Amino acid sequence: MMQKCPETKGMFNSASDSETTERHYKHFVELIQCAVDNLNDLDTALQPWLDTLGKGHAGFAIRTKHWDAFGEAVASSIAEWVGPGRGHKETVKAWMRISCFLADRLSAATRNYYPTPICTPRIQMLTILATSPSPPY
């Protein structure tokens, strides 16, 4: 993601919180796993959680281009992981759809939410942690 949109690197490197990047790596992986686990339940499990997650980022400097870079990074990573070849075409296409869905939903929720002064971005993020769907296992 940082290669696709270099300005995001500054968003994760905070003098006050040196573990921000590592924590977000973990959150990104959990987001992907949650998406895969809930593909059969988009309306009641995944979509509301993505809306909450996107809203939680509204108070930060996150823009559509950052979510797009996230989606592109997921698709690129999958394409590199499965490797070249016609046998992987459908797999790559499926992951492109998933990553586009994630980026679009997160971007729309971030863009369309206006936080109140009482609900700071950090409080919003704590809410997200409390409301995220549980893995099915």
mmCIF file of N, CA and C in Angstrom:
data_model
loop_
_atom_site.group_PDB
_atom_site.id
_atom_site.type_symbol
_atom_site.label_atom_id
_atom_site.label_comp_id
_atom_site.label_asym_id
_atom_site.label_seq_id
_atom_site.Cartn_x
_atom_site.Cartn_y
_atom_site.Cartn_z
ATOM 1 N N MET A 1 0.829 -1.180 0.000
ATOM 2 C CA MET A 1 0.000 0.000 0.000
ATOM 3 C C MET A 1 0.876 1.246 0.000
ATOM 4 N N MET A 2 1.940 1.197 0.765
ATOM 5 C CA MET A 2 2.828 2.358 0.832
ATOM 6 C C MET A 2 3.574 2.577 -0.479
ATOM 7 N N GLN A 3 3.756 1.515 -1.256
ATOM 8 C CA GLN A 3 4.374 1.661 -2.573
ATOM 9 C C GLN A 3 3.395 2.291 -3.549
ATOM 10 N N LYS A 4 2.122 1.932 -3.447
ATOM 11 C CA LYS A 4 1.092 2.457 -4.344
ATOM 12 C C LYS A 4 0.793 3.924 -4.048
ATOM 13 N N CYS A 5 0.876 4.302 -2.789
ATOM 14 C CA CYS A 5 0.553 5.664 -2.363
ATOM 15 C C CYS A 5 1.555 6.055 -1.271
ATOM 16 N N PRO A 6 2.740 6.531 -1.659
ATOM 17 C CA PRO A 6 3.824 6.789 -0.703
ATOM 18 C C PRO A 6 3.452 7.705 0.465
ATOM 19 N N GLU A 7 2.504 8.588 0.276
ATOM 20 C CA GLU A 7 2.139 9.490 1.375
ATOM 21 C C GLU A 7 1.535 8.740 2.565
ATOM 22 N N THR A 8 1.049 7.524 2.336
ATOM 23 C CA THR A 8 0.481 6.766 3.451
ATOM 24 C C THR A 8 1.548 6.351 4.454
ATOM 25 N N LYS A 9 2.787 6.295 4.015
ATOM 26 C CA LYS A 9 3.866 5.906 4.921
ATOM 27 C C LYS A 9 3.924 6.855 6.113
ATOM 28 N N GLY A 10 3.744 8.136 5.879
ATOM 29 C CA GLY A 10 3.756 9.124 6.950
ATOM 30 C C GLY A 10 2.589 8.976 7.906
ATOM 31 N N MET A 11 1.495 8.402 7.436
ATOM 32 C CA MET A 11 0.327 8.207 8.287
ATOM 33 C C MET A 11 0.560 7.125 9.331
ATOM 34 N N PHE A 12 1.438 6.208 9.030
ATOM 35 C CA PHE A 12 1.676 5.081 9.921
ATOM 36 C C PHE A 12 2.898 5.259 10.810
ATOM 37 N N ASN A 13 3.738 6.203 10.485
ATOM 38 C CA ASN A 13 4.949 6.428 11.273
ATOM 39 C C ASN A 13 4.734 7.627 12.180
ATOM 40 N N SER A 14 4.413 7.348 13.404
ATOM 41 C CA SER A 14 4.121 8.389 14.383
ATOM 42 C C SER A 14 5.198 8.397 15.455
ATOM 43 N N ALA A 15 5.661 9.595 15.790
ATOM 44 C CA ALA A 15 6.670 9.706 16.847
ATOM 45 C C ALA A 15 6.090 9.260 18.189
ATOM 46 N N SER A 16 4.797 9.457 18.370
ATOM 47 C CA SER A 16 4.186 9.094 19.650
ATOM 48 C C SER A 16 3.785 7.621 19.720
ATOM 49 N N ASP A 17 3.724 6.948 18.573
ATOM 50 C CA ASP A 17 3.312 5.537 18.572
ATOM 51 C C ASP A 17 4.119 4.797 17.517
ATOM 52 N N SER A 18 5.242 4.248 17.939
ATOM 53 C CA SER A 18 6.156 3.578 17.004
ATOM 54 C C SER A 18 5.630 2.237 16.501
ATOM 55 N N GLU A 19 4.560 1.732 17.098
ATOM 56 C CA GLU A 19 4.025 0.437 16.698
ATOM 57 C C GLU A 19 2.824 0.549 15.750
ATOM 58 N N THR A 20 2.537 1.728 15.264
ATOM 59 C CA THR A 20 1.375 1.940 14.411
ATOM 60 C C THR A 20 1.419 1.074 13.164
ATOM 61 N N THR A 21 2.551 1.031 12.488
ATOM 62 C CA THR A 21 2.659 0.254 11.251
ATOM 63 C C THR A 21 2.438 -1.226 11.526
ATOM 64 N N GLU A 22 3.106 -1.754 12.527
ATOM 65 C CA GLU A 22 2.949 -3.173 12.855
ATOM 66 C C GLU A 22 1.514 -3.505 13.234
ATOM 67 N N ARG A 23 0.878 -2.630 13.989
ATOM 68 C CA ARG A 23 -0.508 -2.857 14.391
ATOM 69 C C ARG A 23 -1.427 -2.859 13.166
ATOM 70 N N HIS A 24 -1.175 -1.955 12.219
ATOM 71 C CA HIS A 24 -1.993 -1.908 11.013
ATOM 72 C C HIS A 24 -1.756 -3.121 10.113
ATOM 73 N N TYR A 25 -0.536 -3.640 10.071
ATOM 74 C CA TYR A 25 -0.303 -4.881 9.326
ATOM 75 C C TYR A 25 -1.240 -5.962 9.844
ATOM 76 N N LYS A 26 -1.300 -6.071 11.160
ATOM 77 C CA LYS A 26 -2.164 -7.068 11.789
ATOM 78 C C LYS A 26 -3.634 -6.793 11.445
ATOM 79 N N HIS A 27 -4.044 -5.538 11.513
ATOM 80 C CA HIS A 27 -5.435 -5.186 11.205
ATOM 81 C C HIS A 27 -5.770 -5.463 9.733
ATOM 82 N N PHE A 28 -4.827 -5.202 8.838
ATOM 83 C CA PHE A 28 -5.069 -5.466 7.420
ATOM 84 C C PHE A 28 -5.302 -6.953 7.182
ATOM 85 N N VAL A 29 -4.456 -7.771 7.789
ATOM 86 C CA VAL A 29 -4.598 -9.221 7.633
ATOM 87 C C VAL A 29 -5.927 -9.684 8.228
ATOM 88 N N GLU A 30 -6.285 -9.158 9.391
ATOM 89 C CA GLU A 30 -7.565 -9.516 10.009
ATOM 90 C C GLU A 30 -8.748 -9.077 9.145
ATOM 91 N N LEU A 31 -8.627 -7.931 8.505
ATOM 92 C CA LEU A 31 -9.685 -7.457 7.610
ATOM 93 C C LEU A 31 -9.865 -8.404 6.431
ATOM 94 N N ILE A 32 -8.773 -8.813 5.830
ATOM 95 C CA ILE A 32 -8.840 -9.743 4.706
ATOM 96 C C ILE A 32 -9.433 -11.073 5.157
ATOM 97 N N GLN A 33 -8.983 -11.580 6.311
ATOM 98 C CA GLN A 33 -9.512 -12.840 6.822
ATOM 99 C C GLN A 33 -11.006 -12.716 7.112
ATOM 100 N N CYS A 34 -11.417 -11.611 7.692
ATOM 101 C CA CYS A 34 -12.838 -11.386 7.991
ATOM 102 C C CYS A 34 -13.653 -11.346 6.697
ATOM 103 N N ALA A 35 -13.103 -10.706 5.674
ATOM 104 C CA ALA A 35 -13.805 -10.649 4.386
ATOM 105 C C ALA A 35 -13.999 -12.046 3.819
ATOM 106 N N VAL A 36 -12.958 -12.842 3.848
ATOM 107 C CA VAL A 36 -13.042 -14.213 3.331
ATOM 108 C C VAL A 36 -14.026 -15.035 4.162
ATOM 109 N N ASP A 37 -13.936 -14.914 5.480
ATOM 110 C CA ASP A 37 -14.813 -15.688 6.364
ATOM 111 C C ASP A 37 -16.287 -15.328 6.205
ATOM 112 N N ASN A 38 -16.564 -14.111 5.770
ATOM 113 C CA ASN A 38 -17.944 -13.637 5.707
ATOM 114 C C ASN A 38 -18.448 -13.392 4.284
ATOM 115 N N LEU A 39 -17.816 -14.003 3.297
ATOM 116 C CA LEU A 39 -18.254 -13.814 1.916
ATOM 117 C C LEU A 39 -19.708 -14.237 1.693
ATOM 118 N N ASN A 40 -20.163 -15.209 2.437
ATOM 119 C CA ASN A 40 -21.540 -15.673 2.284
ATOM 120 C C ASN A 40 -22.533 -14.864 3.099
ATOM 121 N N ASP A 41 -22.055 -13.866 3.809
ATOM 122 C CA ASP A 41 -22.918 -13.076 4.679
ATOM 123 C C ASP A 41 -22.592 -11.586 4.547
ATOM 124 N N LEU A 42 -22.519 -11.117 3.320
ATOM 125 C CA LEU A 42 -22.119 -9.731 3.073
ATOM 126 C C LEU A 42 -23.051 -8.717 3.732
ATOM 127 N N ASP A 43 -24.351 -8.938 3.609
ATOM 128 C CA ASP A 43 -25.299 -7.936 4.082
ATOM 129 C C ASP A 43 -25.349 -7.790 5.593
ATOM 130 N N THR A 44 -25.268 -8.889 6.329
ATOM 131 C CA THR A 44 -25.454 -8.790 7.774
ATOM 132 C C THR A 44 -24.170 -8.820 8.580
ATOM 133 N N ALA A 45 -23.093 -9.289 8.023
ATOM 134 C CA ALA A 45 -21.846 -9.356 8.793
ATOM 135 C C ALA A 45 -20.782 -8.416 8.242
ATOM 136 N N LEU A 46 -20.409 -8.599 7.000
ATOM 137 C CA LEU A 46 -19.266 -7.868 6.465
ATOM 138 C C LEU A 46 -19.573 -6.401 6.172
ATOM 139 N N GLN A 47 -20.643 -6.115 5.469
ATOM 140 C CA GLN A 47 -20.923 -4.745 5.075
ATOM 141 C C GLN A 47 -21.091 -3.790 6.259
ATOM 142 N N PRO A 48 -21.867 -4.146 7.282
ATOM 143 C CA PRO A 48 -21.975 -3.236 8.434
ATOM 144 C C PRO A 48 -20.635 -3.009 9.143
ATOM 145 N N TRP A 49 -19.823 -4.049 9.204
ATOM 146 C CA TRP A 49 -18.524 -3.891 9.857
ATOM 147 C C TRP A 49 -17.611 -2.986 9.037
ATOM 148 N N LEU A 50 -17.645 -3.128 7.713
ATOM 149 C CA LEU A 50 -16.850 -2.248 6.854
ATOM 150 C C LEU A 50 -17.321 -0.804 6.986
ATOM 151 N N ASP A 51 -18.626 -0.620 7.105
ATOM 152 C CA ASP A 51 -19.157 0.734 7.311
ATOM 153 C C ASP A 51 -18.628 1.324 8.620
ATOM 154 N N THR A 52 -18.631 0.527 9.663
ATOM 155 C CA THR A 52 -18.128 0.983 10.961
ATOM 156 C C THR A 52 -16.638 1.290 10.876
ATOM 157 N N LEU A 53 -15.894 0.426 10.227
ATOM 158 C CA LEU A 53 -14.462 0.622 10.074
ATOM 159 C C LEU A 53 -14.169 1.887 9.267
ATOM 160 N N GLY A 54 -14.887 2.076 8.175
ATOM 161 C CA GLY A 54 -14.703 3.279 7.362
ATOM 162 C C GLY A 54 -15.046 4.538 8.135
ATOM 163 N N LYS A 55 -16.153 4.505 8.880
ATOM 164 C CA LYS A 55 -16.546 5.655 9.699
ATOM 165 C C LYS A 55 -15.488 5.960 10.753
ATOM 166 N N GLY A 56 -14.893 4.914 11.292
ATOM 167 C CA GLY A 56 -13.854 5.098 12.303
ATOM 168 C C GLY A 56 -12.627 5.815 11.776
ATOM 169 N N HIS A 57 -12.437 5.792 10.477
ATOM 170 C CA HIS A 57 -11.296 6.478 9.873
ATOM 171 C C HIS A 57 -11.644 7.887 9.383
ATOM 172 N N ALA A 58 -12.903 8.294 9.521
ATOM 173 C CA ALA A 58 -13.343 9.586 8.987
ATOM 174 C C ALA A 58 -12.635 10.764 9.642
ATOM 175 N N GLY A 59 -12.281 10.662 10.897
ATOM 176 C CA GLY A 59 -11.621 11.764 11.583
ATOM 177 C C GLY A 59 -10.135 11.867 11.296
ATOM 178 N N PHE A 60 -9.601 10.887 10.598
ATOM 179 C CA PHE A 60 -8.197 10.916 10.230
ATOM 180 C C PHE A 60 -8.082 11.495 8.820
ATOM 181 N N ALA A 61 -6.888 11.578 8.302
ATOM 182 C CA ALA A 61 -6.653 12.161 6.972
ATOM 183 C C ALA A 61 -6.794 11.120 5.863
ATOM 184 N N ILE A 62 -7.631 10.118 6.058
ATOM 185 C CA ILE A 62 -7.806 9.047 5.078
ATOM 186 C C ILE A 62 -8.744 9.527 3.981
ATOM 187 N N ARG A 63 -8.323 9.337 2.732
ATOM 188 C CA ARG A 63 -9.119 9.749 1.576
ATOM 189 C C ARG A 63 -9.365 8.538 0.674
ATOM 190 N N THR A 64 -10.190 8.740 -0.332
ATOM 191 C CA THR A 64 -10.512 7.679 -1.284
ATOM 192 C C THR A 64 -9.249 7.087 -1.904
ATOM 193 N N LYS A 65 -8.290 7.928 -2.254
ATOM 194 C CA LYS A 65 -7.064 7.421 -2.892
ATOM 195 C C LYS A 65 -6.296 6.474 -1.968
ATOM 196 N N HIS A 66 -6.419 6.661 -0.656
ATOM 197 C CA HIS A 66 -5.732 5.771 0.278
ATOM 198 C C HIS A 66 -6.419 4.410 0.310
ATOM 199 N N TRP A 67 -7.758 4.417 0.321
ATOM 200 C CA TRP A 67 -8.483 3.141 0.276
ATOM 201 C C TRP A 67 -8.246 2.446 -1.061
ATOM 202 N N ASP A 68 -8.173 3.227 -2.150
ATOM 203 C CA ASP A 68 -7.878 2.645 -3.462
ATOM 204 C C ASP A 68 -6.497 1.983 -3.458
ATOM 205 N N ALA A 69 -5.526 2.646 -2.826
ATOM 206 C CA ALA A 69 -4.170 2.074 -2.733
ATOM 207 C C ALA A 69 -4.204 0.779 -1.928
ATOM 208 N N PHE A 70 -5.033 0.740 -0.885
ATOM 209 C CA PHE A 70 -5.195 -0.486 -0.108
ATOM 210 C C PHE A 70 -5.745 -1.604 -0.995
ATOM 211 N N GLY A 71 -6.817 -1.318 -1.740
ATOM 212 C CA GLY A 71 -7.409 -2.316 -2.629
ATOM 213 C C GLY A 71 -6.438 -2.797 -3.688
ATOM 214 N N GLU A 72 -5.696 -1.872 -4.277
ATOM 215 C CA GLU A 72 -4.707 -2.235 -5.288
ATOM 216 C C GLU A 72 -3.592 -3.088 -4.685
ATOM 217 N N ALA A 73 -3.202 -2.765 -3.476
ATOM 218 C CA ALA A 73 -2.143 -3.533 -2.814
ATOM 219 C C ALA A 73 -2.584 -4.966 -2.543
ATOM 220 N N VAL A 74 -3.839 -5.136 -2.131
ATOM 221 C CA VAL A 74 -4.364 -6.486 -1.901
ATOM 222 C C VAL A 74 -4.351 -7.272 -3.213
ATOM 223 N N ALA A 75 -4.891 -6.671 -4.276
ATOM 224 C CA ALA A 75 -4.945 -7.353 -5.575
ATOM 225 C C ALA A 75 -3.544 -7.673 -6.095
ATOM 226 N N SER A 76 -2.619 -6.732 -5.970
ATOM 227 C CA SER A 76 -1.245 -6.953 -6.433
ATOM 228 C C SER A 76 -0.561 -8.063 -5.642
ATOM 229 N N SER A 77 -0.783 -8.053 -4.336
ATOM 230 C CA SER A 77 -0.172 -9.081 -3.491
ATOM 231 C C SER A 77 -0.667 -10.471 -3.868
ATOM 232 N N ILE A 78 -1.961 -10.584 -4.118
ATOM 233 C CA ILE A 78 -2.526 -11.879 -4.510
ATOM 234 C C ILE A 78 -1.968 -12.312 -5.859
ATOM 235 N N ALA A 79 -1.908 -11.378 -6.814
ATOM 236 C CA ALA A 79 -1.378 -11.716 -8.141
ATOM 237 C C ALA A 79 0.067 -12.206 -8.038
ATOM 238 N N GLU A 80 0.872 -11.568 -7.199
ATOM 239 C CA GLU A 80 2.257 -12.007 -6.997
ATOM 240 C C GLU A 80 2.306 -13.369 -6.306
ATOM 241 N N TRP A 81 1.424 -13.561 -5.337
ATOM 242 C CA TRP A 81 1.426 -14.787 -4.549
ATOM 243 C C TRP A 81 1.045 -16.012 -5.383
ATOM 244 N N VAL A 82 -0.018 -15.894 -6.199
ATOM 245 C CA VAL A 82 -0.446 -17.053 -6.992
ATOM 246 C C VAL A 82 0.427 -17.251 -8.216
ATOM 247 N N GLY A 83 1.122 -16.228 -8.636
ATOM 248 C CA GLY A 83 2.031 -16.353 -9.762
ATOM 249 C C GLY A 83 1.327 -16.269 -11.095
ATOM 250 N N PRO A 84 2.123 -16.214 -12.158
ATOM 251 C CA PRO A 84 1.548 -16.100 -13.492
ATOM 252 C C PRO A 84 0.947 -17.428 -13.963
ATOM 253 N N GLY A 85 0.121 -17.318 -14.953
ATOM 254 C CA GLY A 85 -0.450 -18.525 -15.544
ATOM 255 C C GLY A 85 -1.945 -18.436 -15.693
ATOM 256 N N ARG A 86 -2.430 -19.046 -16.737
ATOM 257 C CA ARG A 86 -3.862 -18.999 -17.026
ATOM 258 C C ARG A 86 -4.694 -19.713 -15.962
ATOM 259 N N GLY A 87 -4.113 -20.689 -15.277
ATOM 260 C CA GLY A 87 -4.843 -21.432 -14.266
ATOM 261 C C GLY A 87 -5.221 -20.592 -13.054
ATOM 262 N N HIS A 88 -4.576 -19.454 -12.916
ATOM 263 C CA HIS A 88 -4.838 -18.589 -11.766
ATOM 264 C C HIS A 88 -5.680 -17.372 -12.111
ATOM 265 N N LYS A 89 -6.100 -17.291 -13.357
ATOM 266 C CA LYS A 89 -6.842 -16.118 -13.819
ATOM 267 C C LYS A 89 -8.109 -15.879 -12.993
ATOM 268 N N GLU A 90 -8.871 -16.910 -12.718
ATOM 269 C CA GLU A 90 -10.118 -16.766 -11.957
ATOM 270 C C GLU A 90 -9.852 -16.403 -10.499
ATOM 271 N N THR A 91 -8.777 -16.946 -9.957
ATOM 272 C CA THR A 91 -8.417 -16.613 -8.572
ATOM 273 C C THR A 91 -8.066 -15.135 -8.456
ATOM 274 N N VAL A 92 -7.248 -14.658 -9.366
ATOM 275 C CA VAL A 92 -6.861 -13.246 -9.359
ATOM 276 C C VAL A 92 -8.080 -12.359 -9.579
ATOM 277 N N LYS A 93 -8.958 -12.756 -10.490
ATOM 278 C CA LYS A 93 -10.165 -11.968 -10.743
ATOM 279 C C LYS A 93 -11.056 -11.906 -9.499
ATOM 280 N N ALA A 94 -11.194 -13.008 -8.799
ATOM 281 C CA ALA A 94 -12.007 -13.032 -7.570
ATOM 282 C C ALA A 94 -11.409 -12.113 -6.509
ATOM 283 N N TRP A 95 -10.096 -12.162 -6.352
ATOM 284 C CA TRP A 95 -9.458 -11.296 -5.362
ATOM 285 C C TRP A 95 -9.548 -9.828 -5.761
ATOM 286 N N MET A 96 -9.509 -9.550 -7.038
ATOM 287 C CA MET A 96 -9.683 -8.168 -7.493
ATOM 288 C C MET A 96 -11.072 -7.664 -7.110
ATOM 289 N N ARG A 97 -12.070 -8.508 -7.270
ATOM 290 C CA ARG A 97 -13.434 -8.118 -6.878
ATOM 291 C C ARG A 97 -13.539 -7.885 -5.378
ATOM 292 N N ILE A 98 -12.947 -8.775 -4.595
ATOM 293 C CA ILE A 98 -12.980 -8.616 -3.140
ATOM 294 C C ILE A 98 -12.279 -7.323 -2.729
ATOM 295 N N SER A 99 -11.099 -7.096 -3.284
ATOM 296 C CA SER A 99 -10.348 -5.901 -2.892
ATOM 297 C C SER A 99 -11.061 -4.629 -3.332
ATOM 298 N N CYS A 100 -11.702 -4.648 -4.490
ATOM 299 C CA CYS A 100 -12.484 -3.482 -4.938
ATOM 300 C C CYS A 100 -13.682 -3.249 -4.022
ATOM 301 N N PHE A 101 -14.359 -4.337 -3.637
ATOM 302 C CA PHE A 101 -15.495 -4.214 -2.726
ATOM 303 C C PHE A 101 -15.047 -3.598 -1.405
ATOM 304 N N LEU A 102 -13.952 -4.104 -0.849
ATOM 305 C CA LEU A 102 -13.451 -3.580 0.421
ATOM 306 C C LEU A 102 -13.097 -2.100 0.306
ATOM 307 N N ALA A 103 -12.313 -1.760 -0.709
ATOM 308 C CA ALA A 103 -11.888 -0.368 -0.875
ATOM 309 C C ALA A 103 -13.082 0.552 -1.109
ATOM 310 N N ASP A 104 -14.023 0.134 -1.940
ATOM 311 C CA ASP A 104 -15.195 0.968 -2.228
ATOM 312 C C ASP A 104 -16.055 1.184 -0.993
ATOM 313 N N ARG A 105 -16.321 0.123 -0.249
ATOM 314 C CA ARG A 105 -17.173 0.235 0.944
ATOM 315 C C ARG A 105 -16.491 1.080 2.014
ATOM 316 N N LEU A 106 -15.215 0.838 2.261
ATOM 317 C CA LEU A 106 -14.481 1.605 3.269
ATOM 318 C C LEU A 106 -14.391 3.078 2.879
ATOM 319 N N SER A 107 -14.124 3.328 1.621
ATOM 320 C CA SER A 107 -14.031 4.703 1.136
ATOM 321 C C SER A 107 -15.361 5.438 1.279
ATOM 322 N N ALA A 108 -16.445 4.795 0.870
ATOM 323 C CA ALA A 108 -17.768 5.436 0.963
ATOM 324 C C ALA A 108 -18.127 5.741 2.408
ATOM 325 N N ALA A 109 -17.842 4.814 3.313
ATOM 326 C CA ALA A 109 -18.169 5.037 4.723
ATOM 327 C C ALA A 109 -17.329 6.172 5.304
ATOM 328 N N THR A 110 -16.062 6.238 4.930
ATOM 329 C CA THR A 110 -15.188 7.303 5.422
ATOM 330 C C THR A 110 -15.651 8.653 4.883
ATOM 331 N N ARG A 111 -15.955 8.686 3.615
ATOM 332 C CA ARG A 111 -16.341 9.921 2.929
ATOM 333 C C ARG A 111 -17.686 10.461 3.409
ATOM 334 N N ASN A 112 -18.613 9.584 3.738
ATOM 335 C CA ASN A 112 -19.982 9.997 4.050
ATOM 336 C C ASN A 112 -20.274 10.151 5.535
ATOM 337 N N TYR A 113 -19.260 10.045 6.366
ATOM 338 C CA TYR A 113 -19.481 10.139 7.807
ATOM 339 C C TYR A 113 -18.832 11.414 8.322
ATOM 340 N N TYR A 114 -19.539 12.125 9.146
ATOM 341 C CA TYR A 114 -19.035 13.365 9.717
ATOM 342 C C TYR A 114 -18.993 13.215 11.240
ATOM 343 N N PRO A 115 -17.802 13.002 11.788
ATOM 344 C CA PRO A 115 -17.700 12.785 13.236
ATOM 345 C C PRO A 115 -18.065 14.036 14.026
ATOM 346 N N THR A 116 -18.602 13.822 15.189
ATOM 347 C CA THR A 116 -18.923 14.936 16.072
ATOM 348 C C THR A 116 -17.711 15.215 16.953
ATOM 349 N N PRO A 117 -17.619 16.406 17.522
ATOM 350 C CA PRO A 117 -16.472 16.708 18.385
ATOM 351 C C PRO A 117 -16.373 15.780 19.597
ATOM 352 N N ILE A 118 -17.498 15.236 20.041
ATOM 353 C CA ILE A 118 -17.487 14.346 21.194
ATOM 354 C C ILE A 118 -16.901 12.988 20.834
ATOM 355 N N CYS A 119 -17.076 12.576 19.593
ATOM 356 C CA CYS A 119 -16.611 11.260 19.153
ATOM 357 C C CYS A 119 -15.329 11.432 18.336
ATOM 358 N N THR A 120 -14.185 11.380 18.993
ATOM 359 C CA THR A 120 -12.904 11.573 18.331
ATOM 360 C C THR A 120 -12.541 10.328 17.517
ATOM 361 N N PRO A 121 -11.594 10.447 16.588
ATOM 362 C CA PRO A 121 -11.181 9.272 15.812
ATOM 363 C C PRO A 121 -10.727 8.103 16.680
ATOM 364 N N ARG A 122 -10.042 8.368 17.770
ATOM 365 C CA ARG A 122 -9.579 7.279 18.638
ATOM 366 C C ARG A 122 -10.759 6.557 19.293
ATOM 367 N N ILE A 123 -11.768 7.306 19.722
ATOM 368 C CA ILE A 123 -12.957 6.680 20.299
ATOM 369 C C ILE A 123 -13.681 5.869 19.235
ATOM 370 N N GLN A 124 -13.751 6.383 18.015
ATOM 371 C CA GLN A 124 -14.376 5.652 16.922
ATOM 372 C C GLN A 124 -13.657 4.326 16.693
ATOM 373 N N MET A 125 -12.336 4.335 16.739
ATOM 374 C CA MET A 125 -11.574 3.120 16.496
ATOM 375 C C MET A 125 -11.783 2.109 17.625
ATOM 376 N N LEU A 126 -11.931 2.575 18.861
ATOM 377 C CA LEU A 126 -12.232 1.657 19.957
ATOM 378 C C LEU A 126 -13.586 1.003 19.750
ATOM 379 N N THR A 127 -14.527 1.752 19.205
ATOM 380 C CA THR A 127 -15.849 1.207 18.896
ATOM 381 C C THR A 127 -15.728 0.101 17.857
ATOM 382 N N ILE A 128 -14.883 0.308 16.879
ATOM 383 C CA ILE A 128 -14.685 -0.691 15.823
ATOM 384 C C ILE A 128 -14.175 -1.998 16.415
ATOM 385 N N LEU A 129 -13.213 -1.903 17.301
ATOM 386 C CA LEU A 129 -12.665 -3.116 17.903
ATOM 387 C C LEU A 129 -13.734 -3.878 18.670
ATOM 388 N N ALA A 130 -14.658 -3.156 19.268
ATOM 389 C CA ALA A 130 -15.710 -3.805 20.055
ATOM 390 C C ALA A 130 -16.823 -4.381 19.188
ATOM 391 N N THR A 131 -16.975 -3.881 17.955
ATOM 392 C CA THR A 131 -18.099 -4.317 17.120
ATOM 393 C C THR A 131 -17.704 -5.215 15.958
ATOM 394 N N SER A 132 -16.436 -5.515 15.791
ATOM 395 C CA SER A 132 -16.014 -6.330 14.650
ATOM 396 C C SER A 132 -16.610 -7.730 14.751
ATOM 397 N N PRO A 133 -16.967 -8.315 13.597
ATOM 398 C CA PRO A 133 -17.557 -9.651 13.622
ATOM 399 C C PRO A 133 -16.551 -10.685 14.101
ATOM 400 N N SER A 134 -17.042 -11.657 14.802
ATOM 401 C CA SER A 134 -16.193 -12.738 15.291
ATOM 402 C C SER A 134 -15.907 -13.723 14.181
ATOM 403 N N PRO A 135 -14.698 -14.263 14.135
ATOM 404 C CA PRO A 135 -14.412 -15.306 13.143
ATOM 405 C C PRO A 135 -15.301 -16.530 13.420
ATOM 406 N N PRO A 136 -15.665 -17.269 12.385
ATOM 407 C CA PRO A 136 -16.559 -18.406 12.558
ATOM 408 C C PRO A 136 -15.929 -19.595 13.250
ATOM 409 N N TYR A 137 -14.657 -19.545 13.554
ATOM 410 C CA TYR A 137 -13.993 -20.701 14.174
ATOM 411 C C TYR A 137 -13.794 -20.504 15.647
#
